[in-house]
CSV table of C-alpha atoms in Angstrom, one decimal:
chain,number,residue,atom,x,y,z
A,1,UNK,CA,0.6,12.9,-8.5
A,2,UNK,CA,0.3,11.9,-4.9
A,3,UNK,CA,2.3,9.0,-3.4
A,4,UNK,CA,2.1,7.3,-0.1
A,5,UNK,CA,5.7,6.3,0.5
A,6,UNK,CA,9.2,6.5,-1.0
A,7,UNK,CA,10.2,3.1,-2.3
A,8,UNK,CA,12.6,1.9,-4.9
A,9,UNK,CA,11.3,-0.3,-7.7
A,10,UNK,CA,13.3,-2.6,-10.0
A,11,UNK,CA,11.1,-1.6,-12.9
A,12,UNK,CA,11.7,2.0,-12.3
A,13,UNK,CA,15.4,1.5,-12.1
A,14,UNK,CA,15.5,-0.3,-15.4
A,15,UNK,CA,14.0,2.7,-17.1
A,16,UNK,CA,17.2,4.6,-16.6
A,17,UNK,CA,18.1,3.1,-20.0
A,18,UNK,CA,15.5,5.4,-21.5
A,19,UNK,CA,17.8,8.4,-21.1
A,20,UNK,CA,19.7,7.5,-24.3
A,21,UNK,CA,16.5,7.0,-26.2
A,22,UNK,CA,15.1,10.4,-25.2
A,23,UNK,CA,18.1,12.0,-26.9
A,24,UNK,CA,16.2,11.5,-30.2
A,25,UNK,CA,14.0,14.3,-29.1
A,26,UNK,CA,16.9,16.4,-28.0
A,27,UNK,CA,16.8,18.8,-31.0
A,28,UNK,CA,13.4,20.0,-29.9
A,29,UNK,CA,13.4,23.1,-27.8
A,30,UNK,CA,11.7,23.6,-24.4
A,31,UNK,CA,9.4,26.6,-24.9
A,32,UNK,CA,6.3,25.9,-22.8
A,33,UNK,CA,3.9,28.6,-21.6
A,34,UNK,CA,1.8,29.0,-18.5
A,35,UNK,CA,-1.4,30.7,-19.7
A,36,UNK,CA,-4.9,29.3,-19.4
A,37,UNK,CA,-5.8,30.0,-23.0
A,38,UNK,CA,-6.6,27.7,-25.9
A,39,UNK,CA,-3.5,26.8,-28.1
A,40,UNK,CA,-4.4,27.7,-31.6
A,41,UNK,CA,-1.4,26.0,-33.0
A,42,UNK,CA,-2.3,22.6,-31.6
A,43,UNK,CA,-3.1,19.9,-34.2
A,44,UNK,CA,-3.9,16.5,-32.7
A,45,UNK,CA,-5.7,15.5,-35.9
A,46,UNK,CA,-8.2,12.8,-36.4
A,47,UNK,CA,-10.0,10.7,-39.0
A,48,UNK,CA,-13.6,11.6,-39.8
A,49,UNK,CA,-16.3,10.0,-37.7
A,50,UNK,CA,-17.6,8.2,-40.8
A,51,UNK,CA,-14.4,6.2,-41.2
A,52,UNK,CA,-13.3,5.9,-37.5
A,53,UNK,CA,-13.8,2.4,-36.2
A,54,UNK,CA,-14.7,3.4,-32.6
A,55,UNK,CA,-16.7,6.6,-33.2
A,56,UNK,CA,-20.0,5.1,-32.1
A,57,UNK,CA,-18.5,4.6,-28.6
A,58,UNK,CA,-18.3,8.4,-28.0
A,59,UNK,CA,-21.1,10.4,-26.4
A,60,UNK,CA,-23.3,11.9,-29.1
A,61,UNK,CA,-22.5,15.5,-28.2
A,62,UNK,CA,-18.8,15.0,-28.5
A,63,UNK,CA,-19.2,12.9,-31.7
A,64,UNK,CA,-21.3,15.7,-33.2
A,65,UNK,CA,-18.8,18.4,-32.2
A,66,UNK,CA,-15.9,16.4,-33.5
A,67,UNK,CA,-13.6,17.7,-30.7
A,68,UNK,CA,-12.4,16.6,-27.3
A,69,UNK,CA,-11.2,19.5,-25.2
A,70,UNK,CA,-8.0,18.5,-23.3
A,71,UNK,CA,-6.7,20.3,-20.3
A,72,UNK,CA,-2.9,20.1,-20.1
A,73,UNK,CA,0.2,21.8,-18.7
A,74,UNK,CA,2.0,22.3,-22.0
A,75,UNK,CA,5.4,22.9,-20.4
A,76,UNK,CA,6.5,19.4,-19.5
A,77,UNK,CA,8.8,18.2,-22.2
A,78,UNK,CA,9.0,15.6,-23.6
A,79,UNK,CA,5.4,14.6,-22.5
A,80,UNK,CA,3.8,17.8,-23.8
A,81,UNK,CA,5.3,21.2,-24.8
A,82,UNK,CA,5.5,23.7,-27.5
A,83,UNK,CA,8.2,23.5,-30.1
A,84,UNK,CA,10.0,26.6,-31.5
A,85,UNK,CA,7.1,27.2,-34.0
A,86,UNK,CA,4.5,27.2,-31.2
A,87,UNK,CA,3.1,23.8,-32.1
A,88,UNK,CA,2.1,21.5,-29.3
A,89,UNK,CA,4.2,18.4,-29.5
A,90,UNK,CA,5.2,15.5,-27.3
A,91,UNK,CA,4.2,12.0,-26.2
A,92,UNK,CA,0.7,12.9,-25.0
A,93,UNK,CA,-0.2,14.9,-28.2
A,94,UNK,CA,1.0,12.0,-30.4
A,95,UNK,CA,-1.0,9.5,-28.4
A,96,UNK,CA,-4.0,11.7,-28.6
A,97,UNK,CA,-3.7,12.0,-32.3
A,98,UNK,CA,-3.6,8.2,-32.6
A,99,UNK,CA,-6.7,8.0,-30.4
A,100,UNK,CA,-8.4,10.6,-32.6
A,101,UNK,CA,-8.0,8.3,-35.6
A,102,UNK,CA,-9.8,5.5,-33.7
A,103,UNK,CA,-12.6,7.8,-32.4
A,104,UNK,CA,-13.0,10.2,-35.4
A,105,UNK,CA,-12.4,13.4,-33.4
A,106,UNK,CA,-9.7,16.0,-32.9
A,107,UNK,CA,-8.1,16.4,-29.4
A,108,UNK,CA,-7.8,20.1,-28.7
A,109,UNK,CA,-5.0,20.7,-26.1
A,110,UNK,CA,-5.7,23.8,-24.0
A,111,UNK,CA,-3.0,25.1,-21.7
A,112,UNK,CA,-3.3,25.4,-18.0
A,113,UNK,CA,-1.2,25.2,-14.9
A,114,UNK,CA,-1.0,21.6,-13.6
A,115,UNK,CA,-2.6,22.3,-10.2
A,116,UNK,CA,-5.8,23.7,-11.9
A,117,UNK,CA,-6.5,20.9,-14.4
A,118,UNK,CA,-8.8,18.9,-12.2
A,119,UNK,CA,-10.7,22.0,-11.2
A,120,UNK,CA,-11.1,22.8,-14.9
A,121,UNK,CA,-12.4,19.3,-15.5
A,122,UNK,CA,-15.0,19.6,-12.7
A,123,UNK,CA,-16.2,22.9,-14.1
A,124,UNK,CA,-16.6,21.5,-17.6
A,125,UNK,CA,-13.8,23.7,-19.1
A,126,UNK,CA,-12.3,20.5,-20.4
A,127,UNK,CA,-13.7,17.1,-21.4
A,128,UNK,CA,-10.5,15.4,-20.1
A,129,UNK,CA,-7.1,16.1,-18.7
A,130,UNK,CA,-4.0,14.5,-20.2
A,131,UNK,CA,-0.8,15.9,-18.7
A,132,UNK,CA,1.6,13.2,-17.3
A,133,UNK,CA,-0.9,12.9,-14.5
A,134,UNK,CA,-0.3,10.1,-12.0
A,135,UNK,CA,-3.4,8.0,-11.3
A,136,UNK,CA,-3.8,7.6,-7.5
A,137,UNK,CA,-6.5,7.0,-4.9
A,138,UNK,CA,-6.5,10.6,-3.7
A,139,UNK,CA,-7.3,11.9,-7.1
A,140,UNK,CA,-9.8,9.2,-7.8
A,141,UNK,CA,-11.7,10.0,-4.6
A,142,UNK,CA,-11.2,13.8,-4.6
A,143,UNK,CA,-9.1,13.9,-1.4
A,144,UNK,CA,-6.5,16.6,-0.5
A,145,UNK,CA,-3.2,14.7,0.1
A,146,UNK,CA,-2.1,17.3,2.7
A,147,UNK,CA,-5.2,17.3,4.9
A,148,UNK,CA,-6.8,13.9,4.0
A,149,UNK,CA,-10.1,15.7,3.6
A,150,UNK,CA,-12.5,15.3,0.6
A,151,UNK,CA,-12.4,18.4,-1.5
A,152,UNK,CA,-14.2,17.3,-4.7
A,153,UNK,CA,-15.9,14.5,-6.4
A,154,UNK,CA,-12.8,12.9,-7.8
A,155,UNK,CA,-12.1,11.6,-11.3
A,156,UNK,CA,-11.7,8.4,-13.2
A,157,UNK,CA,-8.5,7.5,-15.0
A,158,UNK,CA,-7.7,5.7,-18.2
A,159,UNK,CA,-4.1,4.5,-17.5
A,160,UNK,CA,-1.6,4.3,-20.4
A,161,UNK,CA,2.0,4.5,-19.1
A,162,UNK,CA,4.1,3.7,-16.1
A,163,UNK,CA,6.7,6.3,-14.8
A,164,UNK,CA,8.7,7.0,-11.7
A,165,UNK,CA,10.1,10.1,-10.0
A,166,UNK,CA,13.7,11.2,-10.2
A,167,UNK,CA,16.0,13.8,-8.7
A,168,UNK,CA,18.5,15.8,-10.7
A,169,UNK,CA,21.2,18.4,-9.7
A,170,UNK,CA,23.6,20.7,-11.5
A,171,UNK,CA,26.2,18.6,-13.4
A,172,UNK,CA,29.2,17.9,-11.2
A,173,UNK,CA,27.6,19.5,-8.2
A,174,UNK,CA,25.5,16.7,-6.6
A,175,UNK,CA,26.4,17.8,-3.1
A,176,UNK,CA,26.2,14.1,-2.0
A,177,UNK,CA,22.6,13.8,-3.0
A,178,UNK,CA,21.7,10.2,-4.1
A,179,UNK,CA,18.5,9.5,-2.1
A,180,UNK,CA,15.5,11.4,-0.8
A,181,UNK,CA,17.1,11.2,2.7
A,182,UNK,CA,20.1,13.1,1.4
A,183,UNK,CA,17.8,16.1,0.6
A,184,UNK,CA,17.6,16.9,4.3
A,185,UNK,CA,19.4,20.2,4.9
A,186,UNK,CA,19.1,21.1,1.2
A,187,UNK,CA,16.7,23.2,-1.0
A,188,UNK,CA,14.5,21.3,-3.5
A,189,UNK,CA,12.6,22.9,-6.4
A,190,UNK,CA,9.5,21.1,-7.7
A,191,UNK,CA,6.4,21.8,-9.8
A,192,UNK,CA,3.3,22.6,-7.7
A,193,UNK,CA,0.7,19.9,-7.4
A,194,UNK,CA,2.8,17.0,-8.5
A,195,UNK,CA,4.0,13.7,-7.0
A,196,UNK,CA,7.4,15.3,-6.5
A,197,UNK,CA,5.9,18.0,-4.2
A,198,UNK,CA,4.0,15.4,-2.3
A,199,UNK,CA,7.1,13.2,-1.8
A,200,UNK,CA,9.1,16.3,-0.8
A,201,UNK,CA,6.6,17.2,1.9
A,202,UNK,CA,6.7,13.6,3.2
A,203,UNK,CA,10.5,13.6,3.3
A,204,UNK,CA,10.5,17.0,5.0
A,205,UNK,CA,8.6,15.5,8.0
A,206,UNK,CA,11.2,12.8,8.3
A,207,UNK,CA,14.3,15.1,8.3
A,208,UNK,CA,16.0,15.5,11.7
A,209,UNK,CA,16.2,18.7,13.6
A,210,UNK,CA,18.7,21.2,12.2
A,211,UNK,CA,18.6,19.6,8.7
A,212,UNK,CA,15.4,21.0,7.3
A,213,UNK,CA,14.4,20.3,3.8
A,214,UNK,CA,13.4,23.6,2.1
A,215,UNK,CA,10.8,23.2,-0.7
A,216,UNK,CA,10.2,25.7,-3.4
A,217,UNK,CA,7.1,25.0,-5.6
A,218,UNK,CA,6.7,26.6,-9.0
A,219,UNK,CA,3.9,26.7,-11.6
A,220,UNK,CA,5.9,24.6,-14.1
A,221,UNK,CA,9.0,22.5,-14.2
A,222,UNK,CA,10.9,24.9,-16.4
A,223,UNK,CA,10.8,27.5,-13.6
A,224,UNK,CA,12.2,24.9,-11.2
A,225,UNK,CA,15.0,24.1,-13.7
A,226,UNK,CA,15.8,27.8,-13.9
A,227,UNK,CA,16.0,28.0,-10.1
A,228,UNK,CA,18.4,25.1,-10.1
A,229,UNK,CA,20.5,26.4,-12.9
A,230,UNK,CA,21.0,29.7,-11.2
A,231,UNK,CA,22.1,28.1,-8.0
A,232,UNK,CA,18.9,29.0,-6.1
A,233,UNK,CA,18.2,25.4,-5.4
A,234,UNK,CA,20.3,22.3,-4.8
A,235,UNK,CA,18.1,19.9,-6.8
A,236,UNK,CA,14.9,19.4,-8.7
A,237,UNK,CA,12.5,16.5,-8.6
A,238,UNK,CA,10.3,15.6,-11.6
A,239,UNK,CA,8.9,12.5,-13.4
A,240,UNK,CA,11.7,10.5,-14.9
A,241,UNK,CA,10.9,11.2,-18.6
A,242,UNK,CA,11.0,14.9,-17.9
A,243,UNK,CA,14.1,14.7,-15.7
A,244,UNK,CA,15.9,12.6,-18.4
A,245,UNK,CA,14.9,15.0,-21.1
A,246,UNK,CA,16.1,18.0,-19.1
A,247,UNK,CA,19.5,16.3,-18.5
A,248,UNK,CA,19.9,15.5,-22.2
A,249,UNK,CA,18.8,18.9,-23.6
A,250,UNK,CA,19.6,21.7,-21.2
A,251,UNK,CA,22.8,23.4,-22.1
A,252,UNK,CA,23.5,20.7,-24.6
A,253,UNK,CA,23.6,18.1,-21.8
A,254,UNK,CA,26.1,20.2,-19.7
A,255,UNK,CA,23.7,21.6,-17.1
A,256,UNK,CA,22.2,18.7,-15.1
A,257,UNK,CA,22.6,15.1,-14.0
A,258,UNK,CA,20.2,12.6,-12.6
A,259,UNK,CA,21.2,11.3,-9.1
A,260,UNK,CA,20.0,8.0,-7.5
A,261,UNK,CA,17.2,5.7,-8.6
A,262,UNK,CA,13.6,6.4,-9.6
A,263,UNK,CA,11.0,6.0,-6.9
A,264,UNK,CA,7.2,5.6,-6.8
A,265,UNK,CA,6.7,4.0,-10.2
A,266,UNK,CA,3.0,4.6,-10.9
A,267,UNK,CA,0.6,4.9,-13.9
A,268,UNK,CA,-0.1,8.0,-15.9
A,269,UNK,CA,-3.8,8.3,-16.6
A,270,UNK,CA,-6.2,10.4,-18.7
A,271,UNK,CA,-8.5,12.0,-16.2
A,272,UNK,CA,-12.2,12.1,-16.9
A,273,UNK,CA,-15.1,13.3,-14.7
A,274,UNK,CA,-16.9,10.6,-12.8
A,275,UNK,CA,-20.1,11.3,-14.7
A,276,UNK,CA,-18.6,10.8,-18.1
A,277,UNK,CA,-18.4,7.1,-18.1
A,278,UNK,CA,-19.2,6.7,-21.8
A,279,UNK,CA,-16.2,9.0,-22.7
A,280,UNK,CA,-14.0,7.1,-20.3
A,281,UNK,CA,-14.9,3.8,-21.8
A,282,UNK,CA,-14.4,5.1,-25.3
A,283,UNK,CA,-11.0,6.4,-24.5
A,284,UNK,CA,-10.0,3.0,-23.0
A,285,UNK,CA,-11.2,1.2,-26.1
A,286,UNK,CA,-9.2,3.5,-28.3
A,287,UNK,CA,-6.1,3.2,-26.2
A,288,UNK,CA,-6.4,-0.6,-26.3
A,289,UNK,CA,-6.8,-0.4,-30.1
A,290,UNK,CA,-3.6,1.6,-30.6
A,291,UNK,CA,-1.7,-0.8,-28.2
A,292,UNK,CA,-2.9,-3.7,-30.3
A,293,UNK,CA,-2.1,-2.2,-33.7
A,294,UNK,CA,1.4,-1.1,-32.8
A,295,UNK,CA,1.0,2.6,-33.1
A,296,UNK,CA,1.3,3.0,-29.3
A,297,UNK,CA,4.7,1.3,-29.3
A,298,UNK,CA,6.0,3.4,-32.2
A,299,UNK,CA,5.0,6.6,-30.4
A,300,UNK,CA,6.6,5.6,-27.1
A,301,UNK,CA,9.8,4.7,-28.9
A,302,UNK,CA,9.9,8.0,-30.6
A,303,UNK,CA,9.9,9.8,-27.2
A,304,UNK,CA,12.1,7.3,-25.3
A,305,UNK,CA,9.3,6.1,-23.1
A,306,UNK,CA,9.1,2.5,-24.3
A,307,UNK,CA,10.2,1.1,-20.9
A,308,UNK,CA,7.1,2.5,-19.4
A,309,UNK,CA,4.8,0.7,-21.9
A,310,UNK,CA,1.7,-1.2,-20.7
A,311,UNK,CA,0.1,-4.2,-22.3
A,312,UNK,CA,-3.4,-2.9,-22.0
A,313,UNK,CA,-5.2,0.2,-20.6
A,314,UNK,CA,-6.7,0.0,-17.1
A,315,UNK,CA,-9.3,2.1,-15.5
A,316,UNK,CA,-8.3,3.5,-12.1
A,317,UNK,CA,-5.3,1.2,-11.7
A,318,UNK,CA,-3.4,3.7,-9.4
A,319,UNK,CA,-3.0,2.9,-5.7
């Protein structure tokens, strides 16, 4: 989730209203896991290909198999995570199930750490990656954001939501943090490979001497939360829907609070290998179909993400 600069956005700021809506999901427990194995309890169901209106748009091998393998970091509530029964739930799995009805296939979510998902896509472990992944030029072109060097072929994205990045602290212990500049001299916990880590690295370069920003990167956001909760970090940065969910649910809403405004509002996208243009276009057609029939809106409202809704899906809309 690479970003080029830290800027405030009016649209992102308005989405702070979504915190209340996310409370609907507050009864669900955060129980993600970090293995690389298939989740046998996942059930992103589908209609049969004989009745699905867009089945003929899929590549023949996927249509015959009846399954799309999805790489996902299933520890990022409320976007995707496991409930207390071990079932994969969240915004992305619900959207995938709706896409499945249009395409006549099942979306099989397979768990992996976020920073390995694109590698798994390139090696054909997955057919696509859907994991609150920000669409940006670096990922489209296969460029390492730290070095600026090309490290892979890149991927195409089917964009489906807009979200920004937030900072949260222990409740009542903000330590004066309201902006990214205020993090200088503090310790920030982030998830490895995310926009939050990229923004933290950018900010660290701007901090004056004697006020270093210390960054701790973890495999998943739950580990970052644990670090903050224990006092080992001063703040955590994560995508706004995830930060808002953590604030509402952790400790019954008593552990954390969001500070400042969202920054870097950008599209979430489904990542597909460059060679898989037919699959990419089928996914776009299915996403546009559920936007048009209202199912998309219903799912976003369920998870408190309606303020990030898009009017149509876009391919490679990230900057």
